[in-house]
Short mmCIF file of C-alpha atoms in Angstrom, two decimals:
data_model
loop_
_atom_site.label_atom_id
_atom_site.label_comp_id
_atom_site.label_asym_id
_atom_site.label_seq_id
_atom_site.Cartn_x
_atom_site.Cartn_y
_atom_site.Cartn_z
CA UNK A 206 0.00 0.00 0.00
CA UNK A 207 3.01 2.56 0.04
CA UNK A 208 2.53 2.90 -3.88
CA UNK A 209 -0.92 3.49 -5.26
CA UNK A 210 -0.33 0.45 -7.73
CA UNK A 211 -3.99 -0.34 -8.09
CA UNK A 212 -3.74 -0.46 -12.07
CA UNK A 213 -1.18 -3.31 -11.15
CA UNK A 214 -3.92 -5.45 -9.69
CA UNK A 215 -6.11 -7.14 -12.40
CA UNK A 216 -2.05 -7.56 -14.15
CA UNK A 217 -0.71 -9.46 -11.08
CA UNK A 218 -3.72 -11.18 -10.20
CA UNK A 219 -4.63 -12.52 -13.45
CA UNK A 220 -1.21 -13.54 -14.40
CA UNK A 221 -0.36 -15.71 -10.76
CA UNK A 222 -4.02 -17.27 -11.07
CA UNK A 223 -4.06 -18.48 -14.44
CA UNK A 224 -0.48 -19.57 -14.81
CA UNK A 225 0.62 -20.37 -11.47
CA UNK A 226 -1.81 -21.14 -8.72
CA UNK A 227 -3.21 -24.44 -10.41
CA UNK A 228 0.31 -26.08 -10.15
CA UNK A 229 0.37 -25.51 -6.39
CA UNK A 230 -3.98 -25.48 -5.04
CA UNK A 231 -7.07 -26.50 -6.25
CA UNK A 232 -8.56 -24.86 -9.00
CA UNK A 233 -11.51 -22.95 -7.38
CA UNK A 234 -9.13 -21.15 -5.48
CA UNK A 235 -8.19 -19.13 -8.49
CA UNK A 236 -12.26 -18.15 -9.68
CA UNK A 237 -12.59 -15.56 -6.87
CA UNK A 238 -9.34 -13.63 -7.65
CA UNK A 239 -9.44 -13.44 -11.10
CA UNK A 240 -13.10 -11.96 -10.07
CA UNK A 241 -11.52 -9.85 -8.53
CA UNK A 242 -9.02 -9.08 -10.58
CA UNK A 243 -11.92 -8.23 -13.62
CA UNK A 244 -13.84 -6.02 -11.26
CA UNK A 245 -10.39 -3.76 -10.21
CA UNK A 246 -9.75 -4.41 -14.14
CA UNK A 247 -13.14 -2.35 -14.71
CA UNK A 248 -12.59 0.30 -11.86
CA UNK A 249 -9.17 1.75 -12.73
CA UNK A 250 -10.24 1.36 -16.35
CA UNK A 251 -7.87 -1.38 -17.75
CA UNK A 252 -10.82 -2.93 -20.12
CA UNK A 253 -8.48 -5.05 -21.40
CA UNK A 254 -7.60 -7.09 -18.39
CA UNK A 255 -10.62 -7.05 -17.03
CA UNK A 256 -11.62 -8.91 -20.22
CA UNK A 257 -9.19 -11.54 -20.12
CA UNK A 258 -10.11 -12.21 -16.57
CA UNK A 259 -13.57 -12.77 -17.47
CA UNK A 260 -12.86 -15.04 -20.31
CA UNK A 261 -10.20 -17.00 -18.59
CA UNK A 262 -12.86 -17.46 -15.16
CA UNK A 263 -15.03 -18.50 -18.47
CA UNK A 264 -12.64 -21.60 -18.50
CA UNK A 265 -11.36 -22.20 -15.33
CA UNK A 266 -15.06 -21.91 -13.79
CA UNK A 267 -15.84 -24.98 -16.48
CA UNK A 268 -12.93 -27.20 -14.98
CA UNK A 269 -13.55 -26.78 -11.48
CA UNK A 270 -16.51 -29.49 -11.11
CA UNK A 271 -19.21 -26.53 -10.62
CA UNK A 272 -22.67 -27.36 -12.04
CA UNK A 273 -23.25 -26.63 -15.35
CA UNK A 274 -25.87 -24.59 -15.20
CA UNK A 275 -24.02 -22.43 -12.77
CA UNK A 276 -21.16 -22.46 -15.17
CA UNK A 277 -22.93 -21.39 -18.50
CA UNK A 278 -24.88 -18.42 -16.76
CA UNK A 279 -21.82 -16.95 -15.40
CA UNK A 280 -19.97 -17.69 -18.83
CA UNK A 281 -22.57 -15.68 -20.53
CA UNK A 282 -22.80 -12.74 -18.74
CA UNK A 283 -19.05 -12.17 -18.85
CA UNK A 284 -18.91 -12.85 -22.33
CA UNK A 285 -21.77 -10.50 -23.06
CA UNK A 286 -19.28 -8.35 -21.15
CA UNK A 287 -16.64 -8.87 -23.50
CA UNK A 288 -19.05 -8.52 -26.76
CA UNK A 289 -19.89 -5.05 -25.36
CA UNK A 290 -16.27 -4.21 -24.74
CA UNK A 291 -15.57 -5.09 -28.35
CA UNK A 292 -12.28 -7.38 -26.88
CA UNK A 293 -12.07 -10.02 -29.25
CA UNK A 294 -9.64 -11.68 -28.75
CA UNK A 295 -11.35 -12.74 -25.39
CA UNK A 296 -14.19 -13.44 -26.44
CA UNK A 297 -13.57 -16.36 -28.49
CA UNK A 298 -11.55 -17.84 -25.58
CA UNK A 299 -14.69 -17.77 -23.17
CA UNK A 300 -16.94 -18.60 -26.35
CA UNK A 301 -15.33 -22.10 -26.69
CA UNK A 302 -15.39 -23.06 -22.82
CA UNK A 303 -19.09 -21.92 -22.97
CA UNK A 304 -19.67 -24.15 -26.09
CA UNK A 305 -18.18 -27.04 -24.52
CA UNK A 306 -21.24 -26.39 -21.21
CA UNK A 307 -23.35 -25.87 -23.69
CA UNK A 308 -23.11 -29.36 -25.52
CA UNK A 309 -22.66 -31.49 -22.71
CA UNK A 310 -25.83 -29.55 -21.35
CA UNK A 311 -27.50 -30.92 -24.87
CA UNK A 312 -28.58 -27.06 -25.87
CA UNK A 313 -26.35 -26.91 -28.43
CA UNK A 314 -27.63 -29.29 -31.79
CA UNK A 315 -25.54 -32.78 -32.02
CA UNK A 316 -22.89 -34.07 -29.03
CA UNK A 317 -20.96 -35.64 -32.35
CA UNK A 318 -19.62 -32.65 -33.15
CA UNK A 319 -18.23 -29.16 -31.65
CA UNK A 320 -20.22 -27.23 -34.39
CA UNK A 321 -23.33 -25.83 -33.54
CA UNK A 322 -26.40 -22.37 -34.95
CA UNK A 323 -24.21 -20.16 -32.84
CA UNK A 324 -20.84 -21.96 -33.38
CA UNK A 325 -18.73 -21.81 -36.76
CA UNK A 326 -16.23 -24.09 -36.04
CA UNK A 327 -13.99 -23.65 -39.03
CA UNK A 328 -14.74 -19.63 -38.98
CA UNK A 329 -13.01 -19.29 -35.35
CA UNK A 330 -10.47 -21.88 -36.49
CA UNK A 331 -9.59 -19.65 -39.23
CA UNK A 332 -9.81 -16.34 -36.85
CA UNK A 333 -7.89 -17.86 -34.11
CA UNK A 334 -4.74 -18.75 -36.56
CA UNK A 335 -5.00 -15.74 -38.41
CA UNK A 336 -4.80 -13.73 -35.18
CA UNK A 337 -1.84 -16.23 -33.17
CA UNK A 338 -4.59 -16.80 -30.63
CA UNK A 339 -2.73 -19.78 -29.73
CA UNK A 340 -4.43 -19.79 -26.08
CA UNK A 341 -7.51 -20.07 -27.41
CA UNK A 342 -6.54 -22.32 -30.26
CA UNK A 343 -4.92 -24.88 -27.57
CA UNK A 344 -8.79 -24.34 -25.79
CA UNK A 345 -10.61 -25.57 -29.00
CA UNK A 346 -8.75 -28.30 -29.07
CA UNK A 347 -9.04 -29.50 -25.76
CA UNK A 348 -12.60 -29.06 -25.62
CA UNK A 349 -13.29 -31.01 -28.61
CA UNK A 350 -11.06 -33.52 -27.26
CA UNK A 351 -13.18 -33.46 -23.76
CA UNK A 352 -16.38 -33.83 -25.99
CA UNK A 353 -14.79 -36.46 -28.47
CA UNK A 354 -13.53 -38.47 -25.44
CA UNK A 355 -16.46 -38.62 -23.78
CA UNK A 356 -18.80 -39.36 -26.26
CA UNK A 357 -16.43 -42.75 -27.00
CA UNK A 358 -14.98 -40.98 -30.53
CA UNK A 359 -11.40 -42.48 -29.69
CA UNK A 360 -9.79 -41.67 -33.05
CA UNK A 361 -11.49 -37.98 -33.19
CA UNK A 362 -10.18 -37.61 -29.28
CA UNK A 363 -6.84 -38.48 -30.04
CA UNK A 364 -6.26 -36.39 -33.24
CA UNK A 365 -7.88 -33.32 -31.54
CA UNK A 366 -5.10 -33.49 -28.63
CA UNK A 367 -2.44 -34.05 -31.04
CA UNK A 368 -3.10 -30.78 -32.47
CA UNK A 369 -3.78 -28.99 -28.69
CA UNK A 370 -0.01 -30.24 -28.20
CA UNK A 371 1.55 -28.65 -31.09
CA UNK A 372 1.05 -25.52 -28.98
CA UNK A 373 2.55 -27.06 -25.85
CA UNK A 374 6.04 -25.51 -25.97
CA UNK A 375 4.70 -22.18 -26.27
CA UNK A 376 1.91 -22.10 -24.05
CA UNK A 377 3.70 -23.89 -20.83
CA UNK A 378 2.09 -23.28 -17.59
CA UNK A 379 -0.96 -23.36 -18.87
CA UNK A 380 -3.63 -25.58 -17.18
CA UNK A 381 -4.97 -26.34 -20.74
CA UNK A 382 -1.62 -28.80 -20.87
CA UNK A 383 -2.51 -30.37 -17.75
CA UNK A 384 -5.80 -31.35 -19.00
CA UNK A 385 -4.74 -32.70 -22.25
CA UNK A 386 -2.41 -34.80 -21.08
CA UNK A 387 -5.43 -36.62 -18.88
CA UNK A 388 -7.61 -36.78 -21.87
CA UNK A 389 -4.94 -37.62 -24.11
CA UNK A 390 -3.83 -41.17 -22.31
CA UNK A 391 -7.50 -41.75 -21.89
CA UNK A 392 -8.56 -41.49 -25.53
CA UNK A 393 -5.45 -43.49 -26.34
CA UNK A 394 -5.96 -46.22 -23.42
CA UNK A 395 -9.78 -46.04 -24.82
CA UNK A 396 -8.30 -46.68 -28.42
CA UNK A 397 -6.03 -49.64 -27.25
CA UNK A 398 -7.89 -52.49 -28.38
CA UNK A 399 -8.42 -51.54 -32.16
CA UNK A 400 -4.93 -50.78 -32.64
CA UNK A 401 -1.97 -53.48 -34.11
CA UNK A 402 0.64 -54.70 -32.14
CA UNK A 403 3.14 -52.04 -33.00
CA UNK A 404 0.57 -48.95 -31.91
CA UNK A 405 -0.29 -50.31 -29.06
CA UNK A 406 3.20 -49.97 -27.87
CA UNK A 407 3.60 -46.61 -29.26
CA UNK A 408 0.27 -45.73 -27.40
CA UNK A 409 1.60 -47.03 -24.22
CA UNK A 410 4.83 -45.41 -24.34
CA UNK A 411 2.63 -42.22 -25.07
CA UNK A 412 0.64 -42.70 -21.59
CA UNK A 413 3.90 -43.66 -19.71
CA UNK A 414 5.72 -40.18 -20.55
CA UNK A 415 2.68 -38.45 -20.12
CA UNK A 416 1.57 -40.28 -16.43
CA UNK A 417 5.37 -39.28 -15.73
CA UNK A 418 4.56 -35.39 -15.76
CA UNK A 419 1.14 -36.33 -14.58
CA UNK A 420 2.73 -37.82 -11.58
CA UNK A 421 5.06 -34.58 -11.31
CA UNK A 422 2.40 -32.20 -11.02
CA UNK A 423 0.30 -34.59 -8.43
CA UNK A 424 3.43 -34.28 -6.17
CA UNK A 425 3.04 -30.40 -6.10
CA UNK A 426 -1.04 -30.34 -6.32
CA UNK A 427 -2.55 -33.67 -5.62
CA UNK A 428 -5.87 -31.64 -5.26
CA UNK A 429 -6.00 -31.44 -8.96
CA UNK A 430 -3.94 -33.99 -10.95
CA UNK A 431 -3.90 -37.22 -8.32
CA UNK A 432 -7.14 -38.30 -9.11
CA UNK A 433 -6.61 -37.90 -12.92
CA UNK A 434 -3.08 -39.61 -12.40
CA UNK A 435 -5.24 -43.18 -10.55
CA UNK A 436 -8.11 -42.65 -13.33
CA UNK A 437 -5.28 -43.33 -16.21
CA UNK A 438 -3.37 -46.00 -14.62
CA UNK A 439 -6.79 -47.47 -13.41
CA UNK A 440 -7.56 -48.17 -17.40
CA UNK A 441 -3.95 -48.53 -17.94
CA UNK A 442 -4.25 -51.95 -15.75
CA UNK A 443 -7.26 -52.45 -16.94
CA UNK A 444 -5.78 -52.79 -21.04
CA UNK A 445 -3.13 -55.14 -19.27
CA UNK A 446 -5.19 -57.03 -17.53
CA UNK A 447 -3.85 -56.59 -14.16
CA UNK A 448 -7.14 -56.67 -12.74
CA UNK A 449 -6.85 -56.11 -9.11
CA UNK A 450 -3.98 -53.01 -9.87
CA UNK A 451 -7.50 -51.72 -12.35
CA UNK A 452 -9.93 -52.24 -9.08
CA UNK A 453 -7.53 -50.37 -7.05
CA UNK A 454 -6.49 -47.09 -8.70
CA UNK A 455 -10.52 -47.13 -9.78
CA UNK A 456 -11.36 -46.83 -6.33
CA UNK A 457 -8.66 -44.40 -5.28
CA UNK A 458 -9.61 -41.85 -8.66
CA UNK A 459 -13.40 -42.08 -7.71
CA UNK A 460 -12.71 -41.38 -3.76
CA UNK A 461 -10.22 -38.17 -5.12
CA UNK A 462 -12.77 -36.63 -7.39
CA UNK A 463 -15.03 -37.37 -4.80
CA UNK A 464 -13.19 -35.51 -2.36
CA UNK A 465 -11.98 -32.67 -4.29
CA UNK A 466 -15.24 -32.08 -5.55
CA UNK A 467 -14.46 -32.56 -9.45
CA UNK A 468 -17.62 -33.98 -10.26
CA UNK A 469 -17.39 -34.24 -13.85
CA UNK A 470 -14.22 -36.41 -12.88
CA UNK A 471 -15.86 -38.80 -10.00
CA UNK A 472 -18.61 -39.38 -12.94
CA UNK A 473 -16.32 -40.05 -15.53
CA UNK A 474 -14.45 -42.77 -12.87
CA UNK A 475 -17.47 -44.18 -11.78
CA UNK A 476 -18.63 -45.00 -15.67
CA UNK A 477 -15.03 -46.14 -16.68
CA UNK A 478 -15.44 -48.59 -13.57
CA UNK A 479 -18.41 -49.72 -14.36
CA UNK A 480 -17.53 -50.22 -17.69
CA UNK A 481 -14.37 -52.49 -16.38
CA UNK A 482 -16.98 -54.45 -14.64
CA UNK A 483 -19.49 -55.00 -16.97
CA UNK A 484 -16.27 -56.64 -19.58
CA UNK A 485 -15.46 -58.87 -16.54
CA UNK A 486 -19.15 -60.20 -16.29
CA UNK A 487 -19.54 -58.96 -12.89
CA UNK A 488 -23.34 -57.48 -13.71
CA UNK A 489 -24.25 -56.43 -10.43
CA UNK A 490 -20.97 -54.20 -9.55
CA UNK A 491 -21.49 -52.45 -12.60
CA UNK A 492 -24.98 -51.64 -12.58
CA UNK A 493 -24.32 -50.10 -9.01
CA UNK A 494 -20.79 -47.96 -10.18
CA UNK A 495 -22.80 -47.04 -14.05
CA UNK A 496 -25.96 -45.67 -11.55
CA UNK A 497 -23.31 -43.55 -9.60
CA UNK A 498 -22.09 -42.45 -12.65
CA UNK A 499 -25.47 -41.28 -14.01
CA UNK A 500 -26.34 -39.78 -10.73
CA UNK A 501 -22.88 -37.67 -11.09
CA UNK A 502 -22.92 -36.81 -14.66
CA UNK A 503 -27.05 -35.76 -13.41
CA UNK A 504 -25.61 -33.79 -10.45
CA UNK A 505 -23.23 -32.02 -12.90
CA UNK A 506 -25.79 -31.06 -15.92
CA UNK A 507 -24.67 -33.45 -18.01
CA UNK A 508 -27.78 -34.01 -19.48
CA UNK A 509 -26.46 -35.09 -23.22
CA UNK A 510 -24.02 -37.74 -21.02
CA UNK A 511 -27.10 -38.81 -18.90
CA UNK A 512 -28.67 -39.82 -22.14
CA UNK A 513 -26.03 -41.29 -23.35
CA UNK A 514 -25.63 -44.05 -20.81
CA UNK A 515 -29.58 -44.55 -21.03
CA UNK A 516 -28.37 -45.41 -24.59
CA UNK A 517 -25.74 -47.60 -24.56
CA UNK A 518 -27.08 -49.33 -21.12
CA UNK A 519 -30.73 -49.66 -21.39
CA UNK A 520 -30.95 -53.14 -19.86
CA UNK A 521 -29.78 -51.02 -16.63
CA UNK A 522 -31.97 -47.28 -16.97
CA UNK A 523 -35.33 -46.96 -17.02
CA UNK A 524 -36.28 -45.39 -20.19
CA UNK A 525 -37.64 -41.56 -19.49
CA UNK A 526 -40.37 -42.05 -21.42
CA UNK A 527 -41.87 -44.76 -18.74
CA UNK A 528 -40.76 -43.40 -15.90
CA UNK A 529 -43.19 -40.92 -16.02
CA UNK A 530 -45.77 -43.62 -15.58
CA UNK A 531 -44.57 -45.52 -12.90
CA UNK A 532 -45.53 -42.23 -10.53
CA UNK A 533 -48.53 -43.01 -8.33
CA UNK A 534 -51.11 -40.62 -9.15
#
């Protein structure tokens, strides 16, 4: 306080909570400063920050487990924000992170694909290269990967966080490169048993480098990456058959997204356990981990994933349109 360095503020805050504070606490810690830092942004008149605070909260708010609903009404007031403060290069940033809530909410068109009415994919492509926006490049990418992965597109998954990591070098610090790595060994461990003899050790050398860093960054914040680091060596055991390992770092990723609150993350356990299960023939386990799942990915806002496992599991879901029926009157 012995310099008025109040146009500092949004600066410093924004750059320590979107580059820094991830690899040492849990991600909500960072949505309230970089609140902050857009509302001193606003007051001392540094648009510009306060913009890139909004859309960065845009994607941060997305990865910290909050409901989605909660997530996509806060990511569209900011971005209206940005719209009115003409800052485009923010805008498309927070655009793709509210696409991404947007799909898995099933509000916008098909969960196949990242397009969408109020989504030109290969227009912002286009924009985004033409303009470096490399941050927001790296963002596409992962996104579609997140959407791609969880919809069971392996070889879409896998090329779409191929291309996120051609930005790696130049974007490090970035929590963006945390994620893909997670999503990355899934889509490849997901992939496994399509691929010949000679990919499949490719693929595994692949997860081993990246569970390395993965393991690296647990050490420092297990909050965020320890759970991700069990999920991956969970199906990692699970492609070598080392059953009891699988049952193990299963239990260990569900009880850390549990307790860290990543929701999206205990669902996505909880399915990719059951799913372990159900291949084993062990019906009953399976049924119980795939209803936690549904309740989780419920919980979340997930509604396109809810209907998804409806789909692909209907010997285990009552259908919706039944259920209605079943209600005493």
């Amino acid at each position: 306080t012995q310099f008025d360095s109040r146009e500092l503020k949004p600066k410093v805050y924004l750059v320590y909570n979107f580059f820094v504070r991830h690899w040492k606490e849990h991600v909500r810690t960072t949505l309230q400063p970089l609140l902050e830092a857009f509302q001193s942004g606003i007051e001392v008149g540094d648009v510009e920050y306060a913009c890139y605070s909004a859309s960065f909260y845009c994607g941060y708010v997305f990865l910290s487990g909050e409901s989605l609903e909660i997530v996509s009404q806060s990511q569209r007031a900011y971005l209206d924000f940005i719209r009115k403060s003409k800052q485009e290069f923010q805008l498309y940033f927070g655009k793709i992170w509210y696409q991404l809530a947007l799909k898995l909410q099933g509000k916008a068109g098909e969960k196949d694909c990242f397009e969408s009415q109020d989504f030109d994919e290969a227009e912002v492509t286009v924009f985004l290269q033409k303009n470096n926006n490399h941050v927001s490049l790296i963002s596409l990418n992962l996104c579609k990967t997140i959407l791609s992965y969880l919809f069971k597109n392996y070889p879409q998954a896998i090329a779409n966080a191929e291309l996120a990591l051609k930005y790696e070098k130049i974007l490090v610090g970035l929590i963006q490169i945390a994620q893909i790595n997670f999503y990355y060994s899934l889509s490849l461990l997901g992939q496994y048993p399509t691929l010949n003899p000679a990919q499949q050790k490719e693929a595994l050398k692949i997860v081993e480098t990246n569970q390395h860093k993965m393991k690296h960054w647990a050490e420092h914040a297990p909050e965020n990456y320890q759970h991700k680091y069990e999920l991956v060596q969970a199906e990692k055991a699970r492609i070598l058959n080392q059953y009891i390992e699988a049952m193990e770092h299963y239990d260990r990723a569900i009880q850390g997204a549990r307790e860290q609150q990543y929701l999206q993350e205990e669902a996505l356990a909880y399915e990719l356990a059951a799913e372990f299960y159900y291949a084993l023939g062990r019906q009953e386990i399976a049924q119980t981990y795939l209803h936690k799942a549904h309740f989780c990915y419920g919980s979340w806002g997930a509604t396109a994933k809810v209907q998804d496992l409806e789909t692909r599991y209907p010997q285990f879901f009552v259908p919706a349109s039944t259920r209605k029926s079943i209600i005493p009157r």
